[in-house]
Structure formats: C-alpha cells, structure tokens
Amino acid sequence: MQCLYRLQFLKLILIFNIYLYAFFQLVKREGAGIELPMTGDKVFVHYVGTLLDGTHFDSSRDRGEKFSFELGKGQVIKAWDIGVATMKTGELCQLICKPEYAYGSAGSPPKIPPNATLVFEVELFDFHGEDLTEDEDGGIIRRIITKGQGYSKPNEGAAVEVTVEGTFEGRVFDQRELKFEVGDGENLSLPVGVEKAIMSMEQGEEALISLKPKYGFGNAGNGKFNIPGGAMLQYKIKLAAFEKAKESWEMNTVEKLEQSGIVKEKGTQYFKEGKFKQASVQYKRIVTWLEHETGLQEEDEKKAKALRLAAHLNLAMCFLKLQEPNQALENCDKALELDASSEKALFRRGEALFGMKEFERARDDFQRVIQLYPANKAAKSQVKYCLLKGNSNNFHLSIMAIAATNMETASLFLTTAAAWNPEKKKTQLTVSFRFWFGM
C-alpha cells in the first residue's frame, strides 16, 4: 500500500512539473564520465516517442538504427537541443515536452496533434565534434565552447583578432592574443588548421579545435614550440572580432586588378620562403576575383588574362611542391585554356601526370614541350624517365630508356619498340645491346 501511495505521489509531482515547466527531464540511468556534448557536436541516440496518453508515434529502436543530429543547430525540437546537451554517454532519460518546446500549435500530422505534450525516452550513445575538412577526413574537429553571434564568418584576407592556446599532450606551448589577416597565419607559426577553423567561427565564439598532423605542423614538427613530427594538437580559440575582406562582387574591375597584382607579389614572396600553402591562398584569390570578369576593355582584358594565367601556373607549382598532383593538373588545364602553347603549363601538367603515374600522358606533354620549345632540356630528360617508368615490365625497352641521352637516340628506340613483338624479343634485344654496347 505504501508503495502504491509513493507511485501516486511521484505521478502527481510529475504532472505538476509538466504544467509548471516548458519541459521536464527525468534521468532513468546515469551516464559515464563527466564530458557533455557541446553545441555543434554530432550526437547519436536511440529514442521512443509517445503522447501523454501512451500512444506510440515514433521509435528509432523499431527501425534498428540510431538517430544522429548536430546539437544546438535547430535540427530537432527545442527540448531535445536543451535536454541532450545535459546528458553523458550511456545516459537514459525521459523528456516531457510542452508544445512550445515540441511541435507547437501546428503539431506534426498525422501522428502528432496540435498543442500536444510529448514524452521521449532518449539514450545517448556517442557524440563527437564537427569535422571542418572538405574531405571529411577528421583532420580538423571543432567543439564549440561558447556560441558566437550572428551568422557572418571571416573570409580569406579578413582582419581577425583572436586568442589562441595551443596544447600538445597536456602541455601549453602557445598562448597569445593576435591580430592578422587570414592567410598570413604561417608567419605567426599558426598551423593551417587553425586558420581554417577561424574561417568557420562567428564573432565571440570560443571553440576547442583538434588537429591531425596534416593540418598541424606535419611530419616536420615545430622546433620553436618543441613539437615533434606527426603530433596531434589541440587549440582553444576565441574569435574576439573580425572585419571581412571585400568579396568579389563588392569590387569593381580596377580594384580587382590592383588587388590581384598585390596578392600575386605576396604569393610569390611566400613561395620563395617555401610557404607553399600560404602562397596558394594568395593565388586562389586572384582566380576568385577575375575568373568571371566579362566585358572588359581591351587593356584590362589583357591584364586580367595575364594575372589569371600566372595564378594558375603558380598554383600548379604550389600543388606540385605540396605533392597534390590532382590539383596541379586542374590548374594546368585552366592555364592551357588561356594559353594552349604555354611552356610552363605543358611541362607542369606533365609533372602532375607523372606524379599520378599517368606516364604515357605525361610523356605526351613533355614531347609537346620539346616540339614547341626544342631548347628545353628538362623536358627531354622527363621523356626518358616516362619511358623508363611506363615500360618497367619491358626489359629491353627499359635498357634503351636508361641508355638514352638525347632525343635523337630516344626517337630511334621508340621506333624500335613500336616494331617489336614477343616472337622477336631476343632479336630486338640483341640489336639494342649491340647498338649501345658494341657487342
């Protein structure tokens, strides 16, 4: 009897709280640890949803698949964004949500009527930060400590004021207040991942950023901060203020041409210093500003074309240095659209294709360079390497490629190789050896 009275009493308390509060959360099983999800985290839950009268309207458990969403982004009802933010991994709770924190006066027909109070049983299984990388490789993970204001974010070239605190294995190695332009971070010993993270932040936002080596200090590490190669880093960043750089649509033609000349020189200086990532950022700005410019005066058209060509050629070289041949190839193709006989574009495209193990296509580009620019000795050497790499399974052709020292002899070998067939392998090989080694 006492147990029955206790249950009735708890039920009265529950009903009282339903009417007193917008939503009520009852923990049915405690979670593990102390860490809670943050705004922007992707959370994974199971849930069962019912009306107050017990009518079942939805269940992820019935579907056999966990439900995921980004916390605090308005992807779910308000009660969920608030309630799940207080849960620990493994926690099981009940959320009782008044209409204003659920589906309101509209409901969600046909299963949820207007002005319905809803009951959800929610179990939190996992959560992790937001992946900011384009490839979604987990290299830059953001967890928002304090949400920022508004929706505007810094762009390339924006003037930013930030506070940064870098840690490695629990040791604080960098703690500064900085003012700089986005794109210049490497000059201040900031990893590329920090700048990418800043460009995703709103004013006033404070976030915890985890960086894989690719977006940190790479395999080289950083001697100044005593960071070894291959280190995983964490940064706490607060974006205090920023002023966006002018977007392309905000600039007239004269401004675009002037700014393109300035950032071209800036990029060239970075390249000379071996700062290829920073250099590429500057060259990309030229492309962004000028690639869609139309109806220019003849003189401006010439300037714009020359700047775009230089930008694509320099981007190709940057990406070759960064061992990203696919992007180098893309920029060479763009350069060749502007100048089909560009010596640098053809040669660098050959290098990009070589890096992609497209040896025959690479050889074609190097041979095209030789046809147009016979004095290019580097292209002649590259043809030899393409022959060697592309025919590494053909012994006699490999021998010929190794021996080749100029285009005339290489041409002779290509003729010999074209006529060769498996039945005459021994004869052809003997001829080749006699020609070269005087057997």
Short mmCIF file of C-alpha atoms in Angstrom, two decimals:
data_model
loop_
_atom_site.label_atom_id
_atom_site.label_comp_id
_atom_site.label_asym_id
_atom_site.label_seq_id
_atom_site.Cartn_x
_atom_site.Cartn_y
_atom_site.Cartn_z
CA MET A 1 0.00 0.00 0.00
CA GLN A 2 2.85 2.38 0.87
CA CYS A 3 4.45 1.59 -2.48
CA LEU A 4 1.19 2.44 -4.25
CA TYR A 5 0.92 5.75 -2.40
CA ARG A 6 4.55 6.53 -3.32
CA LEU A 7 3.89 5.88 -7.01
CA GLN A 8 0.77 8.06 -6.93
CA PHE A 9 2.73 10.82 -5.19
CA LEU A 10 5.52 10.67 -7.80
CA LYS A 11 2.90 10.79 -10.54
CA LEU A 12 1.38 13.94 -9.00
CA ILE A 13 4.85 15.55 -8.83
CA LEU A 14 5.43 14.63 -12.46
CA ILE A 15 2.09 16.10 -13.56
CA PHE A 16 2.79 19.25 -11.55
CA ASN A 17 6.19 19.67 -13.25
CA ILE A 18 4.68 19.12 -16.69
CA TYR A 19 2.37 22.08 -16.16
CA LEU A 20 4.92 24.20 -14.29
CA TYR A 21 7.80 23.89 -16.74
CA ALA A 22 8.12 24.04 -20.53
CA PHE A 23 9.74 20.62 -20.44
CA PHE A 24 10.81 18.18 -17.76
CA GLN A 25 13.79 15.80 -17.79
CA LEU A 26 13.93 12.65 -15.66
CA VAL A 27 17.21 10.69 -15.54
CA LYS A 28 16.41 6.96 -15.57
CA ARG A 29 20.03 5.78 -15.79
CA GLU A 30 23.18 7.80 -15.12
CA GLY A 31 25.79 8.08 -17.84
CA ALA A 32 29.56 7.60 -17.62
CA GLY A 33 32.32 10.17 -17.21
CA ILE A 34 31.98 13.93 -16.89
CA GLU A 35 32.07 15.13 -20.51
CA LEU A 36 28.91 16.57 -22.03
CA PRO A 37 28.07 17.27 -25.69
CA MET A 38 28.77 20.78 -26.95
CA THR A 39 26.96 22.95 -29.48
CA GLY A 40 27.70 21.67 -32.97
CA ASP A 41 28.63 18.16 -31.81
CA LYS A 42 27.13 15.28 -33.73
CA VAL A 43 25.21 13.13 -31.25
CA PHE A 44 23.96 9.57 -31.67
CA VAL A 45 20.84 8.47 -29.77
CA HIS A 46 18.03 5.96 -29.62
CA TYR A 47 14.58 7.28 -28.75
CA VAL A 48 10.97 6.24 -28.29
CA GLY A 49 8.29 8.92 -28.64
CA THR A 50 4.78 8.76 -27.15
CA LEU A 51 1.88 11.10 -26.45
CA LEU A 52 0.81 11.72 -22.83
CA ASP A 53 -1.88 9.05 -23.16
CA GLY A 54 0.79 6.49 -24.08
CA THR A 55 0.12 6.47 -27.83
CA HIS A 56 3.34 5.47 -29.58
CA PHE A 57 4.21 7.71 -32.58
CA ASP A 58 7.92 7.15 -33.39
CA SER A 59 10.89 4.98 -32.40
CA SER A 60 14.45 4.68 -33.69
CA ARG A 61 14.67 1.37 -31.84
CA ASP A 62 11.89 -0.04 -34.03
CA ARG A 63 13.90 0.99 -37.09
CA GLY A 64 17.03 -0.61 -35.66
CA GLU A 65 19.16 2.44 -36.47
CA LYS A 66 20.48 5.16 -34.18
CA PHE A 67 19.38 8.71 -34.88
CA SER A 68 22.02 11.44 -35.23
CA PHE A 69 21.88 15.23 -35.38
CA GLU A 70 24.05 18.30 -34.75
CA LEU A 71 23.34 19.65 -31.30
CA GLY A 72 22.14 23.22 -30.95
CA LYS A 73 21.65 23.76 -34.69
CA GLY A 74 17.84 23.63 -34.67
CA GLN A 75 17.70 20.27 -36.47
CA VAL A 76 15.40 18.83 -33.78
CA ILE A 77 12.76 20.20 -31.40
CA LYS A 78 13.93 22.71 -28.77
CA ALA A 79 13.53 20.27 -25.87
CA TRP A 80 16.00 17.90 -27.49
CA ASP A 81 18.63 20.58 -28.12
CA ILE A 82 18.40 21.60 -24.45
CA GLY A 83 17.95 18.17 -22.86
CA VAL A 84 20.56 16.16 -24.80
CA ALA A 85 23.15 18.87 -24.05
CA THR A 86 22.96 17.84 -20.35
CA MET A 87 23.44 14.10 -20.96
CA LYS A 88 26.53 11.92 -20.57
CA THR A 89 27.44 8.95 -22.73
CA GLY A 90 25.29 5.96 -21.76
CA GLU A 91 22.65 8.08 -20.00
CA LEU A 92 18.98 7.14 -20.38
CA CYS A 93 16.43 9.83 -19.65
CA GLN A 94 12.82 10.81 -20.19
CA LEU A 95 11.99 14.18 -21.75
CA ILE A 96 8.45 15.50 -21.26
CA CYS A 97 7.98 18.40 -23.66
CA LYS A 98 5.22 21.01 -23.71
CA PRO A 99 4.04 22.11 -27.18
CA GLU A 100 6.17 25.27 -27.28
CA TYR A 101 9.29 23.08 -26.92
CA ALA A 102 7.97 20.42 -29.30
CA TYR A 103 5.78 20.90 -32.41
CA GLY A 104 3.65 23.80 -31.14
CA SER A 105 0.15 24.63 -32.30
CA ALA A 106 0.70 23.05 -35.71
CA GLY A 107 1.66 19.60 -34.43
CA SER A 108 3.13 17.13 -36.91
CA PRO A 109 0.21 15.44 -38.67
CA PRO A 110 -0.93 12.77 -38.85
CA LYS A 111 0.67 11.28 -35.73
CA ILE A 112 1.16 14.34 -33.51
CA PRO A 113 -1.92 16.54 -32.97
CA PRO A 114 -1.78 20.33 -32.41
CA ASN A 115 -0.66 21.56 -28.97
CA ALA A 116 0.50 18.08 -27.94
CA THR A 117 2.72 17.41 -24.93
CA LEU A 118 5.22 14.71 -25.92
CA VAL A 119 7.19 12.12 -23.95
CA PHE A 120 10.55 10.88 -25.27
CA GLU A 121 12.77 8.20 -23.81
CA VAL A 122 16.26 9.09 -25.04
CA GLU A 123 19.53 7.15 -24.70
CA LEU A 124 22.81 8.86 -25.62
CA PHE A 125 25.37 6.51 -27.16
CA ASP A 126 28.09 8.78 -28.53
CA PHE A 127 28.99 12.30 -29.60
CA HIS A 128 31.89 13.95 -31.38
CA GLY A 129 32.85 17.36 -32.73
CA GLU A 130 32.18 18.85 -36.16
CA ASP A 131 34.56 17.89 -38.99
CA LEU A 132 35.64 21.10 -40.74
CA THR A 133 37.69 19.49 -43.53
CA GLU A 134 36.49 19.45 -47.13
CA ASP A 135 37.39 15.76 -47.47
CA GLU A 136 35.77 14.90 -44.11
CA ASP A 137 38.95 13.10 -43.07
CA GLY A 138 38.62 14.08 -39.40
CA GLY A 139 41.69 16.31 -39.63
CA ILE A 140 40.07 19.41 -38.07
CA ILE A 141 37.46 18.75 -35.39
CA ARG A 142 35.65 21.67 -33.75
CA ARG A 143 33.76 21.63 -30.47
CA ILE A 144 32.01 24.89 -29.60
CA ILE A 145 32.50 26.05 -26.01
CA THR A 146 30.67 29.37 -26.41
CA LYS A 147 28.40 30.06 -29.35
CA GLY A 148 29.14 33.21 -31.33
CA GLN A 149 26.85 35.98 -32.51
CA GLY A 150 25.22 36.33 -35.90
CA TYR A 151 25.93 34.28 -38.99
CA SER A 152 28.85 36.10 -40.62
CA LYS A 153 32.27 34.40 -40.67
CA PRO A 154 35.78 35.56 -41.66
CA ASN A 155 36.83 35.00 -45.28
CA GLU A 156 40.24 34.85 -46.98
CA GLY A 157 42.06 38.09 -46.23
CA ALA A 158 39.78 39.07 -43.35
CA ALA A 159 41.40 41.02 -40.48
CA VAL A 160 40.86 38.97 -37.31
CA GLU A 161 41.51 39.40 -33.59
CA VAL A 162 41.88 36.08 -31.79
CA THR A 163 43.10 34.50 -28.60
CA VAL A 164 44.81 31.14 -29.12
CA GLU A 165 46.04 28.49 -26.70
CA GLY A 166 47.82 25.50 -28.22
CA THR A 167 48.42 22.29 -26.28
CA PHE A 168 50.33 19.09 -27.01
CA GLU A 169 49.96 16.08 -24.71
CA GLY A 170 48.68 18.37 -21.95
CA ARG A 171 51.48 20.93 -22.31
CA VAL A 172 50.56 24.51 -23.27
CA PHE A 173 53.07 25.50 -25.96
CA ASP A 174 51.43 28.63 -27.40
CA GLN A 175 49.30 31.25 -25.66
CA ARG A 176 48.79 34.59 -27.44
CA GLU A 177 46.43 37.36 -28.46
CA LEU A 178 46.88 38.01 -32.18
CA LYS A 179 45.75 40.38 -34.92
CA PHE A 180 46.40 39.28 -38.51
CA GLU A 181 44.88 38.70 -41.92
CA VAL A 182 43.54 35.23 -42.70
CA GLY A 183 46.12 33.68 -44.99
CA ASP A 184 49.11 35.08 -43.07
CA GLY A 185 48.91 32.70 -40.12
CA GLU A 186 52.01 30.71 -41.04
CA ASN A 187 54.11 33.85 -40.47
CA LEU A 188 52.89 33.71 -36.87
CA SER A 189 53.60 29.97 -36.51
CA LEU A 190 49.91 29.10 -36.69
CA PRO A 191 49.06 25.79 -38.38
CA VAL A 192 46.84 25.82 -41.46
CA GLY A 193 44.13 24.03 -39.46
CA VAL A 194 43.84 26.97 -37.07
CA GLU A 195 43.13 29.38 -39.92
CA LYS A 196 40.59 27.00 -41.44
CA ALA A 197 38.87 26.78 -38.06
CA ILE A 198 38.82 30.57 -37.64
CA MET A 199 37.06 30.87 -41.01
CA SER A 200 34.23 28.69 -39.67
CA MET A 201 33.69 30.74 -36.50
CA GLU A 202 31.26 33.52 -35.61
CA GLN A 203 32.24 36.65 -33.70
CA GLY A 204 32.55 35.96 -29.97
CA GLU A 205 32.72 32.20 -30.49
CA GLU A 206 35.11 30.14 -28.40
CA ALA A 207 35.93 26.66 -29.64
CA LEU A 208 38.19 23.71 -28.98
CA ILE A 209 39.97 22.53 -32.14
CA SER A 210 41.68 19.14 -32.56
CA LEU A 211 44.20 18.89 -35.42
CA LYS A 212 45.73 15.88 -37.11
CA PRO A 213 49.36 16.34 -38.25
CA LYS A 214 48.34 17.17 -41.84
CA TYR A 215 46.59 20.31 -40.55
CA GLY A 216 49.05 20.96 -37.72
CA PHE A 217 52.83 21.00 -38.03
CA GLY A 218 53.00 17.92 -40.26
CA ASN A 219 55.85 15.44 -40.23
CA ALA A 220 58.40 18.23 -39.72
CA GLY A 221 57.02 19.36 -36.36
CA ASN A 222 57.91 22.78 -34.96
CA GLY A 223 61.24 23.43 -33.27
CA LYS A 224 60.18 26.78 -31.84
CA PHE A 225 57.43 25.13 -29.81
CA ASN A 226 59.28 21.83 -29.32
CA ILE A 227 56.60 19.89 -31.20
CA PRO A 228 57.76 16.61 -32.81
CA GLY A 229 56.72 15.48 -36.27
CA GLY A 230 53.37 13.73 -36.59
CA ALA A 231 51.94 15.41 -33.48
CA MET A 232 48.22 15.69 -32.73
CA LEU A 233 47.43 19.19 -31.47
CA GLN A 234 44.64 20.95 -29.63
CA TYR A 235 43.86 24.66 -29.80
CA LYS A 236 41.40 26.71 -27.80
CA ILE A 237 40.46 29.67 -29.99
CA LYS A 238 38.32 32.72 -29.27
CA LEU A 239 37.37 34.97 -32.17
CA ALA A 240 37.08 38.37 -30.50
CA ALA A 241 36.43 40.42 -33.63
CA PHE A 242 36.91 40.44 -37.39
CA GLU A 243 36.43 42.57 -40.48
CA LYS A 244 35.74 40.68 -43.68
CA ALA A 245 37.84 41.31 -46.77
CA LYS A 246 35.89 42.64 -49.73
CA GLU A 247 34.13 39.91 -51.66
CA SER A 248 34.49 39.76 -55.44
CA TRP A 249 31.03 41.22 -56.02
CA GLU A 250 31.88 44.22 -53.84
CA MET A 251 34.86 45.26 -56.01
CA ASN A 252 34.97 47.00 -59.37
CA THR A 253 37.34 45.96 -62.16
CA VAL A 254 40.05 48.47 -61.23
CA GLU A 255 40.06 47.26 -57.60
CA LYS A 256 40.22 43.62 -58.67
CA LEU A 257 43.18 44.21 -60.97
CA GLU A 258 45.03 46.28 -58.36
CA GLN A 259 44.43 43.78 -55.56
CA SER A 260 45.34 40.86 -57.82
CA GLY A 261 48.71 42.44 -58.53
CA ILE A 262 49.31 42.96 -54.81
CA VAL A 263 48.42 39.42 -53.74
CA LYS A 264 50.42 37.97 -56.67
CA GLU A 265 53.56 39.59 -55.26
CA LYS A 266 52.59 38.45 -51.78
CA GLY A 267 52.14 34.88 -53.01
CA THR A 268 55.48 34.95 -54.82
CA GLN A 269 57.23 36.04 -51.64
CA TYR A 270 55.61 33.20 -49.70
CA PHE A 271 56.65 30.75 -52.41
CA LYS A 272 60.28 31.90 -52.24
CA GLU A 273 60.18 31.29 -48.49
CA GLY A 274 58.88 27.76 -49.05
CA LYS A 275 55.43 28.62 -47.64
CA PHE A 276 53.51 26.90 -50.40
CA LYS A 277 50.16 26.69 -48.60
CA GLN A 278 50.17 30.41 -47.91
CA ALA A 279 51.26 31.16 -51.45
CA SER A 280 48.39 29.09 -52.85
CA VAL A 281 45.89 31.05 -50.73
CA GLN A 282 47.02 34.30 -52.37
CA TYR A 283 46.93 32.92 -55.92
CA LYS A 284 43.44 31.49 -55.36
CA ARG A 285 42.20 34.97 -54.52
CA ILE A 286 43.25 36.17 -57.99
CA VAL A 287 41.26 33.38 -59.62
CA THR A 288 38.22 34.14 -57.47
CA TRP A 289 38.32 37.83 -58.35
CA LEU A 290 38.96 37.56 -62.09
CA GLU A 291 37.70 34.25 -63.48
CA HIS A 292 34.17 35.51 -64.17
CA GLU A 293 35.03 39.06 -65.28
CA THR A 294 33.45 39.85 -68.66
CA GLY A 295 33.00 42.86 -70.91
CA LEU A 296 36.39 44.38 -70.04
CA GLN A 297 38.21 47.00 -72.08
CA GLU A 298 40.98 45.55 -74.26
CA GLU A 299 43.79 46.70 -71.98
CA ASP A 300 42.06 45.44 -68.84
CA GLU A 301 41.28 42.15 -70.58
CA LYS A 302 44.99 41.62 -71.30
CA LYS A 303 45.92 42.39 -67.69
CA ALA A 304 43.22 40.09 -66.30
CA LYS A 305 44.23 37.24 -68.61
CA ALA A 306 47.91 37.59 -67.70
CA LEU A 307 47.10 37.61 -63.98
CA ARG A 308 44.81 34.58 -64.26
CA LEU A 309 47.41 32.67 -66.28
CA ALA A 310 50.12 33.47 -63.73
CA ALA A 311 47.81 32.48 -60.87
CA HIS A 312 47.01 29.06 -62.36
CA LEU A 313 50.65 28.40 -63.26
CA ASN A 314 51.78 29.34 -59.77
CA LEU A 315 49.01 27.31 -58.16
CA ALA A 316 50.12 24.31 -60.21
CA MET A 317 53.68 24.74 -58.92
CA CYS A 318 52.46 25.13 -55.33
CA PHE A 319 50.45 21.92 -55.54
CA LEU A 320 53.37 20.06 -57.10
CA LYS A 321 55.50 21.15 -54.15
CA LEU A 322 52.74 20.05 -51.78
CA GLN A 323 52.53 16.69 -53.57
CA GLU A 324 48.94 17.24 -54.63
CA PRO A 325 49.18 16.35 -58.36
CA ASN A 326 45.43 16.24 -58.98
CA GLN A 327 45.03 19.90 -58.07
CA ALA A 328 48.19 20.76 -60.00
CA LEU A 329 46.69 19.07 -63.07
CA GLU A 330 43.44 21.00 -62.71
CA ASN A 331 45.27 24.33 -62.66
CA CYS A 332 47.46 23.39 -65.62
CA ASP A 333 44.32 22.62 -67.62
CA LYS A 334 42.92 26.03 -66.67
CA ALA A 335 46.18 27.70 -67.72
CA LEU A 336 46.12 25.91 -71.08
CA GLU A 337 42.60 27.17 -71.69
CA LEU A 338 44.11 30.65 -71.51
CA ASP A 339 47.28 29.81 -73.48
CA ALA A 340 47.30 26.48 -75.32
CA SER A 341 51.05 26.63 -76.01
CA SER A 342 52.21 27.70 -72.54
CA GLU A 343 55.58 26.04 -71.94
CA LYS A 344 55.19 26.12 -68.16
CA ALA A 345 51.63 24.78 -68.24
CA LEU A 346 52.53 21.85 -70.51
CA PHE A 347 55.65 20.98 -68.53
CA ARG A 348 53.92 21.21 -65.14
CA ARG A 349 50.98 19.19 -66.40
CA GLY A 350 53.49 16.55 -67.44
CA GLU A 351 54.94 16.63 -63.93
CA ALA A 352 51.48 16.34 -62.40
CA LEU A 353 50.59 13.37 -64.63
CA PHE A 354 53.94 11.75 -63.80
CA GLY A 355 53.10 12.12 -60.10
CA MET A 356 49.76 10.43 -60.80
CA LYS A 357 51.61 7.57 -62.58
CA GLU A 358 49.99 8.55 -65.90
CA PHE A 359 53.33 8.04 -67.65
CA GLU A 360 52.14 7.91 -71.26
CA ARG A 361 50.08 11.09 -70.92
CA ALA A 362 52.98 12.75 -69.11
CA ARG A 363 55.35 11.77 -71.93
CA ASP A 364 52.95 13.29 -74.48
CA ASP A 365 53.05 16.63 -72.65
CA PHE A 366 56.85 16.62 -72.40
CA GLN A 367 57.15 15.76 -76.09
CA ARG A 368 54.78 18.61 -76.89
CA VAL A 369 57.08 20.95 -74.94
CA ILE A 370 60.04 19.72 -77.00
CA GLN A 371 58.17 20.29 -80.26
CA LEU A 372 57.31 23.86 -79.32
CA TYR A 373 60.47 24.66 -77.35
CA PRO A 374 63.37 22.47 -78.64
CA ALA A 375 65.86 24.03 -76.21
CA ASN A 376 64.01 22.69 -73.14
CA LYS A 377 66.50 20.11 -71.83
CA ALA A 378 64.40 19.30 -68.76
CA ALA A 379 61.56 18.07 -70.98
CA LYS A 380 63.98 15.78 -72.84
CA SER A 381 65.09 14.24 -69.57
CA GLN A 382 61.48 13.79 -68.45
CA VAL A 383 60.64 11.86 -71.65
CA LYS A 384 63.39 9.40 -70.74
CA TYR A 385 62.01 8.96 -67.22
CA CYS A 386 58.49 8.45 -68.56
CA LEU A 387 59.76 5.70 -70.88
CA LEU A 388 61.58 4.04 -68.03
CA LYS A 389 58.63 4.20 -65.62
CA GLY A 390 55.95 3.42 -68.15
CA ASN A 391 57.72 0.35 -69.50
CA SER A 392 59.34 -1.05 -66.38
CA ASN A 393 57.94 -4.52 -67.22
CA ASN A 394 59.53 -4.46 -70.70
CA PHE A 395 63.18 -5.24 -70.09
CA HIS A 396 64.65 -4.32 -73.46
CA LEU A 397 62.78 -1.00 -73.58
CA SER A 398 63.92 -0.19 -70.01
CA ILE A 399 67.53 -0.77 -71.06
CA MET A 400 67.06 1.54 -74.02
CA ALA A 401 65.48 4.26 -71.87
CA ILE A 402 68.33 4.13 -69.37
CA ALA A 403 70.88 4.47 -72.17
CA ALA A 404 69.11 7.34 -73.94
CA THR A 405 70.93 10.65 -73.61
CA ASN A 406 69.27 12.78 -76.28
CA MET A 407 66.06 12.96 -78.28
CA GLU A 408 67.56 11.54 -81.48
CA THR A 409 68.54 8.26 -79.85
CA ALA A 410 65.33 8.18 -77.82
CA SER A 411 63.40 8.57 -81.08
CA LEU A 412 65.32 5.63 -82.57
CA PHE A 413 64.41 3.49 -79.56
CA LEU A 414 60.75 4.43 -79.81
CA THR A 415 60.76 3.29 -83.45
CA THR A 416 62.41 0.02 -82.44
CA ALA A 417 59.93 -0.52 -79.60
CA ALA A 418 56.94 0.11 -81.87
CA ALA A 419 58.13 -2.61 -84.28
CA TRP A 420 58.90 -5.11 -81.52
CA ASN A 421 56.70 -8.17 -80.91
CA PRO A 422 57.01 -11.04 -78.41
CA GLU A 423 58.12 -13.61 -81.03
CA LYS A 424 61.16 -11.47 -81.95
CA LYS A 425 62.06 -10.37 -78.45
CA LYS A 426 65.51 -11.98 -78.49
CA THR A 427 66.49 -10.50 -81.87
CA GLN A 428 65.40 -7.00 -80.97
CA LEU A 429 67.15 -7.16 -77.59
CA THR A 430 70.40 -8.26 -79.32
CA VAL A 431 70.20 -5.40 -81.81
CA SER A 432 69.67 -2.92 -79.00
CA PHE A 433 72.61 -4.19 -76.98
CA ARG A 434 74.94 -4.22 -79.99
CA PHE A 435 74.00 -0.67 -80.88
CA TRP A 436 74.76 0.64 -77.43
CA PHE A 437 77.48 -1.52 -76.01
CA GLY A 438 79.35 -2.67 -79.14
CA MET A 439 78.82 -6.40 -78.52
#
